[in-house]
mmCIF file of C-alpha atoms and ligand atoms in Angstrom:
data_model
loop_
_atom_site.group_PDB
_atom_site.id
_atom_site.type_symbol
_atom_site.label_atom_id
_atom_site.label_comp_id
_atom_site.label_asym_id
_atom_site.label_seq_id
_atom_site.Cartn_x
_atom_site.Cartn_y
_atom_site.Cartn_z
ATOM 1 C CA GLY A 3 0.000 0.000 0.000
ATOM 2 C CA HIS A 4 0.881 3.673 -0.081
ATOM 3 C CA GLY A 5 0.053 4.314 3.563
ATOM 4 C CA ARG A 6 -3.368 5.847 3.000
ATOM 5 C CA VAL A 7 -4.967 3.401 5.417
ATOM 6 C CA ALA A 8 -3.174 2.711 8.711
ATOM 7 C CA VAL A 9 -4.240 -0.571 10.293
ATOM 8 C CA GLU A 10 -3.425 -1.470 13.873
ATOM 9 C CA LEU A 11 -4.546 -4.891 15.062
ATOM 10 C CA ASP A 12 -4.795 -5.581 18.797
ATOM 11 C CA SER A 13 -4.484 -9.364 18.686
ATOM 12 C CA SER A 14 -5.431 -9.925 22.326
ATOM 13 C CA ALA A 15 -8.744 -8.057 21.876
ATOM 14 C CA GLY A 16 -9.265 -9.240 18.273
ATOM 15 C CA VAL A 17 -9.971 -5.639 17.268
ATOM 16 C CA ALA A 18 -8.366 -3.557 14.525
ATOM 17 C CA VAL A 19 -8.373 0.209 14.172
ATOM 18 C CA MET A 20 -8.485 1.299 10.518
ATOM 19 C CA LYS A 21 -7.401 4.901 10.284
ATOM 20 C CA MET A 22 -8.022 6.680 6.983
ATOM 21 C CA GLU A 23 -5.060 8.881 6.092
ATOM 22 C CA ASN A 24 -5.677 10.145 2.566
ATOM 23 C CA LEU A 25 -4.788 13.729 3.441
ATOM 24 C CA PRO A 26 -6.017 16.413 3.499
ATOM 25 C CA VAL A 27 -9.684 15.319 3.577
ATOM 26 C CA ASN A 28 -9.846 11.512 3.064
ATOM 27 C CA SER A 29 -11.598 11.928 -0.258
ATOM 28 C CA LEU A 30 -12.463 8.546 -1.742
ATOM 29 C CA SER A 31 -10.207 8.412 -4.793
ATOM 30 C CA LEU A 32 -9.791 5.235 -6.828
ATOM 31 C CA ASP A 33 -6.345 4.633 -5.291
ATOM 32 C CA PHE A 34 -7.664 5.166 -1.792
ATOM 33 C CA LEU A 35 -10.673 2.886 -2.328
ATOM 34 C CA THR A 36 -8.390 0.177 -3.720
ATOM 35 C CA GLU A 37 -6.132 0.334 -0.692
ATOM 36 C CA PHE A 38 -9.097 0.473 1.673
ATOM 37 C CA LEU A 39 -10.574 -2.669 0.097
ATOM 38 C CA ILE A 40 -7.302 -4.590 0.344
ATOM 39 C CA SER A 41 -6.917 -3.642 4.027
ATOM 40 C CA LEU A 42 -10.489 -4.586 4.829
ATOM 41 C CA GLU A 43 -10.237 -7.923 3.035
ATOM 42 C CA LYS A 44 -7.035 -8.805 4.913
ATOM 43 C CA LEU A 45 -8.819 -8.235 8.226
ATOM 44 C CA GLU A 46 -11.921 -10.071 7.015
ATOM 45 C CA ASN A 47 -9.769 -13.141 6.270
ATOM 46 C CA ASP A 48 -7.876 -12.915 9.555
ATOM 47 C CA ARG A 49 -9.458 -15.244 12.127
ATOM 48 C CA GLY A 50 -7.796 -13.216 14.860
ATOM 49 C CA CYS A 51 -9.796 -10.113 13.956
ATOM 50 C CA ARG A 52 -13.476 -9.915 14.971
ATOM 51 C CA GLY A 53 -14.054 -6.174 15.003
ATOM 52 C CA VAL A 54 -12.940 -3.023 13.203
ATOM 53 C CA ILE A 55 -13.071 0.574 14.363
ATOM 54 C CA LEU A 56 -13.129 2.883 11.342
ATOM 55 C CA THR A 57 -11.793 6.354 12.025
ATOM 56 C CA SER A 58 -9.843 9.219 10.496
ATOM 57 C CA GLY A 59 -6.267 10.373 10.846
ATOM 58 C CA ALA A 60 -7.120 13.665 9.089
ATOM 59 C CA PRO A 61 -7.785 16.620 11.368
ATOM 60 C CA LYS A 62 -11.488 17.688 11.494
ATOM 61 C CA ILE A 63 -12.604 15.428 8.619
ATOM 62 C CA PHE A 64 -13.828 11.826 8.767
ATOM 63 C CA SER A 65 -14.130 11.665 4.972
ATOM 64 C CA ALA A 66 -15.051 14.306 2.365
ATOM 65 C CA GLY A 67 -16.825 11.598 0.349
ATOM 66 C CA LEU A 68 -16.154 10.662 -3.245
ATOM 67 C CA ASP A 69 -13.177 12.384 -4.757
ATOM 68 C CA ILE A 70 -14.709 14.966 -7.064
ATOM 69 C CA MET A 71 -11.588 14.936 -9.245
ATOM 70 C CA GLU A 72 -12.418 11.293 -10.134
ATOM 71 C CA MET A 73 -15.800 12.428 -11.468
ATOM 72 C CA TYR A 74 -14.592 15.332 -13.504
ATOM 73 C CA GLY A 75 -12.862 15.556 -16.896
ATOM 74 C CA LYS A 76 -12.041 11.826 -17.152
ATOM 75 C CA SER A 77 -12.929 9.082 -19.663
ATOM 76 C CA ALA A 78 -16.066 6.931 -19.539
ATOM 77 C CA GLU A 79 -13.834 3.894 -18.835
ATOM 78 C CA HIS A 80 -12.340 5.677 -15.868
ATOM 79 C CA TYR A 81 -15.755 6.613 -14.464
ATOM 80 C CA ALA A 82 -16.913 2.991 -14.796
ATOM 81 C CA GLU A 83 -13.845 1.659 -12.992
ATOM 82 C CA PHE A 84 -14.184 4.281 -10.265
ATOM 83 C CA TRP A 85 -17.876 3.546 -9.738
ATOM 84 C CA LYS A 86 -17.236 -0.182 -9.500
ATOM 85 C CA ALA A 87 -14.757 0.498 -6.688
ATOM 86 C CA VAL A 88 -17.324 2.667 -4.863
ATOM 87 C CA GLN A 89 -19.906 -0.132 -5.135
ATOM 88 C CA GLU A 90 -17.339 -2.668 -3.919
ATOM 89 C CA MET A 91 -16.449 -0.529 -0.879
ATOM 90 C CA TRP A 92 -20.110 -0.389 0.145
ATOM 91 C CA LEU A 93 -20.768 -4.087 -0.553
ATOM 92 C CA ARG A 94 -17.774 -5.203 1.537
ATOM 93 C CA LEU A 95 -18.326 -2.834 4.424
ATOM 94 C CA TYR A 96 -22.105 -3.197 4.631
ATOM 95 C CA GLN A 97 -21.863 -7.005 4.679
ATOM 96 C CA SER A 98 -18.728 -7.378 6.755
ATOM 97 C CA ASN A 99 -18.709 -10.395 9.064
ATOM 98 C CA MET A 100 -16.781 -8.324 11.571
ATOM 99 C CA VAL A 101 -18.355 -5.875 14.009
ATOM 100 C CA THR A 102 -17.765 -2.459 12.447
ATOM 101 C CA ILE A 103 -17.877 0.744 14.466
ATOM 102 C CA ALA A 104 -17.452 4.194 12.950
ATOM 103 C CA ALA A 105 -15.641 6.636 15.233
ATOM 104 C CA ILE A 106 -16.637 9.795 13.369
ATOM 105 C CA ASN A 107 -14.030 12.305 14.454
ATOM 106 C CA GLY A 108 -14.781 14.967 11.837
ATOM 107 C CA SER A 109 -17.114 16.027 9.034
ATOM 108 C CA SER A 110 -18.604 13.290 6.960
ATOM 109 C CA PRO A 111 -20.522 14.458 3.872
ATOM 110 C CA ALA A 112 -21.944 12.242 1.090
ATOM 111 C CA GLY A 113 -19.719 9.187 0.503
ATOM 112 C CA GLY A 114 -18.229 9.750 3.973
ATOM 113 C CA CYS A 115 -21.695 9.468 5.470
ATOM 114 C CA LEU A 116 -22.311 6.324 3.388
ATOM 115 C CA MET A 117 -19.177 4.730 4.832
ATOM 116 C CA ALA A 118 -20.229 5.556 8.383
ATOM 117 C CA MET A 119 -23.776 4.261 7.767
ATOM 118 C CA SER A 120 -22.337 0.989 6.461
ATOM 119 C CA CYS A 121 -20.914 0.226 9.895
ATOM 120 C CA ASP A 122 -22.888 -1.475 12.680
ATOM 121 C CA TYR A 123 -22.667 1.454 15.094
ATOM 122 C CA ARG A 124 -21.780 5.154 14.859
ATOM 123 C CA ILE A 125 -20.141 7.308 17.519
ATOM 124 C CA MET A 126 -19.619 10.973 16.636
ATOM 125 C CA ALA A 127 -17.490 13.639 18.308
ATOM 126 C CA GLU A 128 -19.804 16.364 19.572
ATOM 127 C CA ASN A 129 -17.863 19.202 17.929
ATOM 128 C CA PRO A 130 -20.360 21.796 16.547
ATOM 129 C CA LYS A 131 -18.087 22.393 13.530
ATOM 130 C CA TYR A 132 -18.630 18.858 12.239
ATOM 131 C CA SER A 133 -21.498 17.796 10.016
ATOM 132 C CA ILE A 134 -22.773 14.597 8.439
ATOM 133 C CA GLY A 135 -25.333 13.744 5.775
ATOM 134 C CA LEU A 136 -26.023 12.908 2.153
ATOM 135 C CA ASN A 137 -25.696 16.361 0.554
ATOM 136 C CA GLU A 138 -25.639 15.208 -3.092
ATOM 137 C CA THR A 139 -28.511 17.416 -4.297
ATOM 138 C CA GLN A 140 -26.538 20.461 -3.125
ATOM 139 C CA LEU A 141 -23.928 19.509 -5.753
ATOM 140 C CA GLY A 142 -26.642 19.104 -8.386
ATOM 141 C CA ILE A 143 -26.272 15.321 -8.348
ATOM 142 C CA VAL A 144 -28.587 12.541 -7.252
ATOM 143 C CA ALA A 145 -27.691 10.027 -4.556
ATOM 144 C CA PRO A 146 -27.804 6.519 -6.096
ATOM 145 C CA PHE A 147 -30.640 4.187 -4.980
ATOM 146 C CA TRP A 148 -28.395 2.146 -2.713
ATOM 147 C CA PHE A 149 -27.184 5.280 -0.895
ATOM 148 C CA LYS A 150 -30.882 6.061 -0.409
ATOM 149 C CA ASP A 151 -31.644 2.504 0.749
ATOM 150 C CA THR A 152 -28.827 2.669 3.288
ATOM 151 C CA LEU A 153 -30.173 5.963 4.656
ATOM 152 C CA VAL A 154 -33.728 4.559 4.839
ATOM 153 C CA ASN A 155 -32.377 1.558 6.762
ATOM 154 C CA THR A 156 -30.692 3.955 9.185
ATOM 155 C CA ILE A 157 -33.221 6.762 9.781
ATOM 156 C CA GLY A 158 -36.496 5.637 8.161
ATOM 157 C CA ASN A 159 -38.441 6.712 5.103
ATOM 158 C CA ARG A 160 -39.797 10.158 5.992
ATOM 159 C CA ALA A 161 -36.552 11.467 7.480
ATOM 160 C CA THR A 162 -34.733 10.165 4.377
ATOM 161 C CA GLU A 163 -37.130 11.921 2.030
ATOM 162 C CA ARG A 164 -36.514 15.323 3.588
ATOM 163 C CA SER A 165 -32.840 14.684 4.167
ATOM 164 C CA LEU A 166 -32.129 13.661 0.570
ATOM 165 C CA GLU A 167 -34.265 16.219 -1.227
ATOM 166 C CA LEU A 168 -32.702 19.108 0.692
ATOM 167 C CA GLY A 169 -29.227 17.518 0.758
ATOM 168 C CA LEU A 170 -29.083 18.176 4.502
ATOM 169 C CA LEU A 171 -25.856 18.154 6.469
ATOM 170 C CA TYR A 172 -26.633 17.664 10.167
ATOM 171 C CA SER A 173 -24.804 18.964 13.236
ATOM 172 C CA PRO A 174 -23.902 16.225 15.756
ATOM 173 C CA PRO A 175 -26.985 16.870 17.996
ATOM 174 C CA GLU A 176 -29.324 16.862 14.953
ATOM 175 C CA ALA A 177 -27.695 13.703 13.570
ATOM 176 C CA HIS A 178 -28.128 12.032 16.946
ATOM 177 C CA LYS A 179 -31.753 13.135 17.239
ATOM 178 C CA ILE A 180 -32.759 11.531 13.903
ATOM 179 C CA GLY A 181 -30.702 8.400 14.581
ATOM 180 C CA LEU A 182 -28.095 9.018 11.888
ATOM 181 C CA VAL A 183 -25.508 8.516 14.630
ATOM 182 C CA ASP A 184 -26.043 6.340 17.696
ATOM 183 C CA GLN A 185 -24.005 8.209 20.278
ATOM 184 C CA LEU A 186 -22.237 11.535 20.817
ATOM 185 C CA VAL A 187 -19.119 11.887 22.922
ATOM 186 C CA PRO A 188 -16.575 14.603 23.677
ATOM 187 C CA GLU A 189 -13.892 14.471 21.005
ATOM 188 C CA GLU A 190 -11.147 13.182 23.316
ATOM 189 C CA LYS A 191 -13.302 10.226 24.413
ATOM 190 C CA ILE A 192 -14.142 8.888 20.959
ATOM 191 C CA GLN A 193 -11.536 6.108 20.686
ATOM 192 C CA THR A 194 -12.018 4.783 24.241
ATOM 193 C CA THR A 195 -15.802 4.837 23.779
ATOM 194 C CA ALA A 196 -15.473 2.964 20.488
ATOM 195 C CA ALA A 197 -13.346 0.307 22.201
ATOM 196 C CA ALA A 198 -15.876 -0.039 25.058
ATOM 197 C CA VAL A 199 -18.832 -0.347 22.658
ATOM 198 C CA MET A 200 -16.853 -2.888 20.626
ATOM 199 C CA SER A 201 -16.435 -5.161 23.637
ATOM 200 C CA GLN A 202 -20.229 -5.096 24.202
ATOM 201 C CA TRP A 203 -20.825 -6.163 20.603
ATOM 202 C CA LEU A 204 -18.108 -8.831 20.787
ATOM 203 C CA ALA A 205 -19.809 -10.369 23.826
ATOM 204 C CA ILE A 206 -22.482 -11.691 21.435
ATOM 205 C CA PRO A 207 -21.575 -14.995 19.739
ATOM 206 C CA ASP A 208 -20.234 -14.134 16.256
ATOM 207 C CA HIS A 209 -22.299 -16.714 14.420
ATOM 208 C CA ALA A 210 -25.670 -15.540 15.751
ATOM 209 C CA ARG A 211 -24.781 -11.891 15.248
ATOM 210 C CA GLN A 212 -23.496 -12.458 11.694
ATOM 211 C CA ILE A 213 -26.611 -14.343 10.577
ATOM 212 C CA THR A 214 -28.801 -11.649 12.090
ATOM 213 C CA LYS A 215 -26.825 -8.893 10.349
ATOM 214 C CA SER A 216 -27.105 -10.701 7.050
ATOM 215 C CA MET A 217 -30.863 -11.184 7.559
ATOM 216 C CA MET A 218 -31.233 -7.415 8.054
ATOM 217 C CA ARG A 219 -28.941 -6.259 5.245
ATOM 218 C CA LYS A 220 -29.075 -8.905 2.510
ATOM 219 C CA PRO A 221 -32.219 -7.655 0.735
ATOM 220 C CA THR A 222 -30.607 -4.213 0.344
ATOM 221 C CA VAL A 223 -27.352 -5.707 -0.918
ATOM 222 C CA ASP A 224 -29.167 -8.026 -3.329
ATOM 223 C CA ARG A 225 -30.864 -5.049 -4.929
ATOM 224 C CA LEU A 226 -27.527 -3.564 -5.956
ATOM 225 C CA LEU A 227 -26.142 -6.961 -7.002
ATOM 226 C CA ALA A 228 -29.146 -7.439 -9.301
ATOM 227 C CA HIS A 229 -28.607 -4.032 -10.929
ATOM 228 C CA ARG A 230 -24.877 -3.589 -10.584
ATOM 229 C CA GLU A 231 -24.081 -3.178 -14.306
ATOM 230 C CA SER A 232 -26.969 -0.822 -14.990
ATOM 231 C CA ASP A 233 -25.991 1.221 -11.918
ATOM 232 C CA ILE A 234 -22.514 1.635 -13.444
ATOM 233 C CA GLN A 235 -24.017 2.610 -16.802
ATOM 234 C CA ASN A 236 -26.343 5.104 -15.079
ATOM 235 C CA PHE A 237 -23.455 6.682 -13.243
ATOM 236 C CA VAL A 238 -21.346 6.965 -16.405
ATOM 237 C CA SER A 239 -24.111 8.462 -18.517
ATOM 238 C CA PHE A 240 -25.133 10.878 -15.751
ATOM 239 C CA ILE A 241 -21.631 12.042 -14.888
ATOM 240 C CA THR A 242 -20.605 12.574 -18.536
ATOM 241 C CA LYS A 243 -23.484 15.000 -19.156
ATOM 242 C CA ASP A 244 -22.251 18.535 -19.887
ATOM 243 C CA SER A 245 -24.623 20.029 -17.330
ATOM 244 C CA ILE A 246 -23.372 17.696 -14.571
ATOM 245 C CA GLN A 247 -19.734 18.292 -15.455
ATOM 246 C CA LYS A 248 -20.486 21.996 -15.225
ATOM 247 C CA SER A 249 -22.162 21.690 -11.784
ATOM 248 C CA LEU A 250 -19.219 19.699 -10.458
ATOM 249 C CA GLN A 251 -16.752 22.215 -11.855
ATOM 250 C CA MET A 252 -18.629 25.087 -10.215
ATOM 251 C CA TYR A 253 -18.802 23.175 -6.930
ATOM 252 C CA MET A 254 -15.014 22.543 -6.975
ATOM 253 C CA GLU A 255 -14.393 26.229 -7.696
ATOM 254 C CA MET A 256 -16.734 27.204 -4.856
ATOM 255 C CA LEU A 257 -14.794 24.893 -2.482
ATOM 256 C CA LYS A 258 -11.485 26.454 -3.511
ATOM 257 C CA GLN A 259 -12.722 30.074 -3.307
ATOM 258 C CA ARG A 260 -14.340 29.543 0.090
ATOM 259 C CA ARG A 261 -10.814 29.173 1.446
ATOM 260 C CA GLY A 262 -9.309 32.421 0.255
HETATM 261 N N1 LIG B 319 -13.086 15.613 -3.603
HETATM 262 C C1 LIG B 319 -11.943 16.190 -4.010
HETATM 263 N N2 LIG B 319 -11.341 17.212 -3.366
HETATM 264 C C2 LIG B 319 -11.932 17.679 -2.266
HETATM 265 C C3 LIG B 319 -13.143 17.137 -1.787
HETATM 266 C C4 LIG B 319 -13.734 16.060 -2.506
HETATM 267 N N3 LIG B 319 -14.872 15.467 -2.122
HETATM 268 N N4 LIG B 319 -13.493 17.817 -0.672
HETATM 269 C C5 LIG B 319 -12.543 18.740 -0.472
HETATM 270 N N5 LIG B 319 -11.596 18.667 -1.424
HETATM 271 C C6 LIG B 319 -10.370 19.487 -1.534
HETATM 272 C C7 LIG B 319 -10.691 20.975 -1.584
HETATM 273 O O1 LIG B 319 -10.995 21.383 -2.890
HETATM 274 C C8 LIG B 319 -9.394 21.559 -1.085
HETATM 275 O O2 LIG B 319 -8.452 21.516 -2.156
HETATM 276 P P1 LIG B 319 -7.307 22.654 -2.324
HETATM 277 O O3 LIG B 319 -6.441 22.479 -1.115
HETATM 278 O O4 LIG B 319 -6.663 22.308 -3.609
HETATM 279 O O5 LIG B 319 -8.047 23.973 -2.345
HETATM 280 C C9 LIG B 319 -8.933 20.556 -0.036
HETATM 281 O O6 LIG B 319 -9.600 19.330 -0.353
HETATM 282 C C10 LIG B 319 -9.292 20.953 1.380
HETATM 283 O O7 LIG B 319 -10.693 21.273 1.445
HETATM 284 P P2 LIG B 319 -11.262 22.543 2.234
HETATM 285 O O8 LIG B 319 -10.331 23.692 2.100
HETATM 286 O O9 LIG B 319 -12.674 22.737 1.783
HETATM 287 O O10 LIG B 319 -11.200 21.992 3.743
HETATM 288 P P3 LIG B 319 -12.181 22.338 4.959
HETATM 289 O O11 LIG B 319 -11.543 21.708 6.144
HETATM 290 O O12 LIG B 319 -12.525 23.781 4.986
HETATM 291 O O13 LIG B 319 -13.551 21.548 4.601
HETATM 292 C C11 LIG B 319 -14.871 19.667 3.879
HETATM 293 C C12 LIG B 319 -13.539 20.166 4.475
HETATM 294 C C13 LIG B 319 -15.988 19.893 4.880
HETATM 295 C C14 LIG B 319 -14.720 18.169 3.614
HETATM 296 C C15 LIG B 319 -15.142 20.449 2.587
HETATM 297 O O14 LIG B 319 -13.991 20.387 1.772
HETATM 298 C C16 LIG B 319 -16.299 19.930 1.795
HETATM 299 O O15 LIG B 319 -17.441 20.199 2.113
HETATM 300 N N6 LIG B 319 -15.981 19.168 0.704
HETATM 301 C C17 LIG B 319 -16.964 18.687 -0.223
HETATM 302 C C18 LIG B 319 -17.599 17.475 0.331
HETATM 303 C C19 LIG B 319 -18.652 16.984 -0.597
HETATM 304 O O16 LIG B 319 -19.626 17.667 -0.908
HETATM 305 N N7 LIG B 319 -18.462 15.749 -1.041
HETATM 306 C C20 LIG B 319 -19.428 15.138 -1.895
HETATM 307 C C21 LIG B 319 -18.746 14.310 -2.924
HETATM 308 S S1 LIG B 319 -20.008 13.458 -3.869
HETATM 309 C C22 LIG B 319 -20.241 11.962 -3.082
HETATM 310 O O17 LIG B 319 -19.535 11.602 -2.176
HETATM 311 C C23 LIG B 319 -21.370 11.030 -3.540
HETATM 312 C C24 LIG B 319 -21.705 11.239 -4.954
HETATM 313 C C25 LIG B 319 -22.638 10.193 -5.484
HETATM 314 C C26 LIG B 319 -22.560 10.183 -7.013
HETATM 315 C C27 LIG B 319 -23.874 10.213 -7.673
HETATM 316 C C28 LIG B 319 -23.751 10.594 -9.136
HETATM 317 C C29 LIG B 319 -24.795 9.918 -9.990
#
């Protein structure tokens, strides 16, 4: 790997911490997703690892979501390959046999929120500067159906409807209130809380927990598996539209200007 994902396995506890370190903002580029998938698969195949805590090594950001540069000014082949990697990340994380806990120590828009929602449990630092949500419509793009399904499974249908149409980014208290995150903690307590919650989850026999997780999540996963190719084609034809390329370009410029 190129050191974009730092994995530390505590063999005695059977718990790994996966720290995303694709600086500055942990955007989900193709290279990062590839490395993330390799790291996750290694842990998945390691009998000594039963749980993963997913967190960020970037200051103030959990993940900025999909790397906008991967969706802008590239070839159709590139978009297809990129989208397949995004699908694969969700499929692997959402169905992981391990207990997965997101320790959300920073902002987590769009794809970052999807990653957090794909875990079994979410703990967020109660810093008022952080926000989380599926803000796609604010970029002029539409969250794919399986992003929507994952949000419905997390917060319910009505909250999803409002959340998605307005592209809402929630403060930690708002996110907690609607159930987008399970628990808020002071920033400095996030890793110890994640470890404590992990031991509660690991007290349940793996086999029973895994079958139950699969029973809950399989119908959602099967929907993407049944439409995986057409989902790629949809993404490619949507993202190559002039109007969408233009929205993304304007959004990138807005992000850069906001700094100055
Ligand atoms: N991709 C690429 N670069 C990014 C991204 C991103 N998602 N986010 C930020 N950057 C870049 C910025 O442009 C900036 O670059 P530079 O240093 O060259 O100016 C650098 O990272 C640092 O960013 P900021 O200065 O903005 O840092 P802040 O700490 O002020 O803010 C935030 C960090 C909150 C993460 C902020 O950058 C932000 O809001 N970013 C955009 C997040 C976003 O909206 N992501 C959505 C991506 S779309 C997605 O994930 C799902 C799409 C589904 C596809 C459906 C199509 C059919």
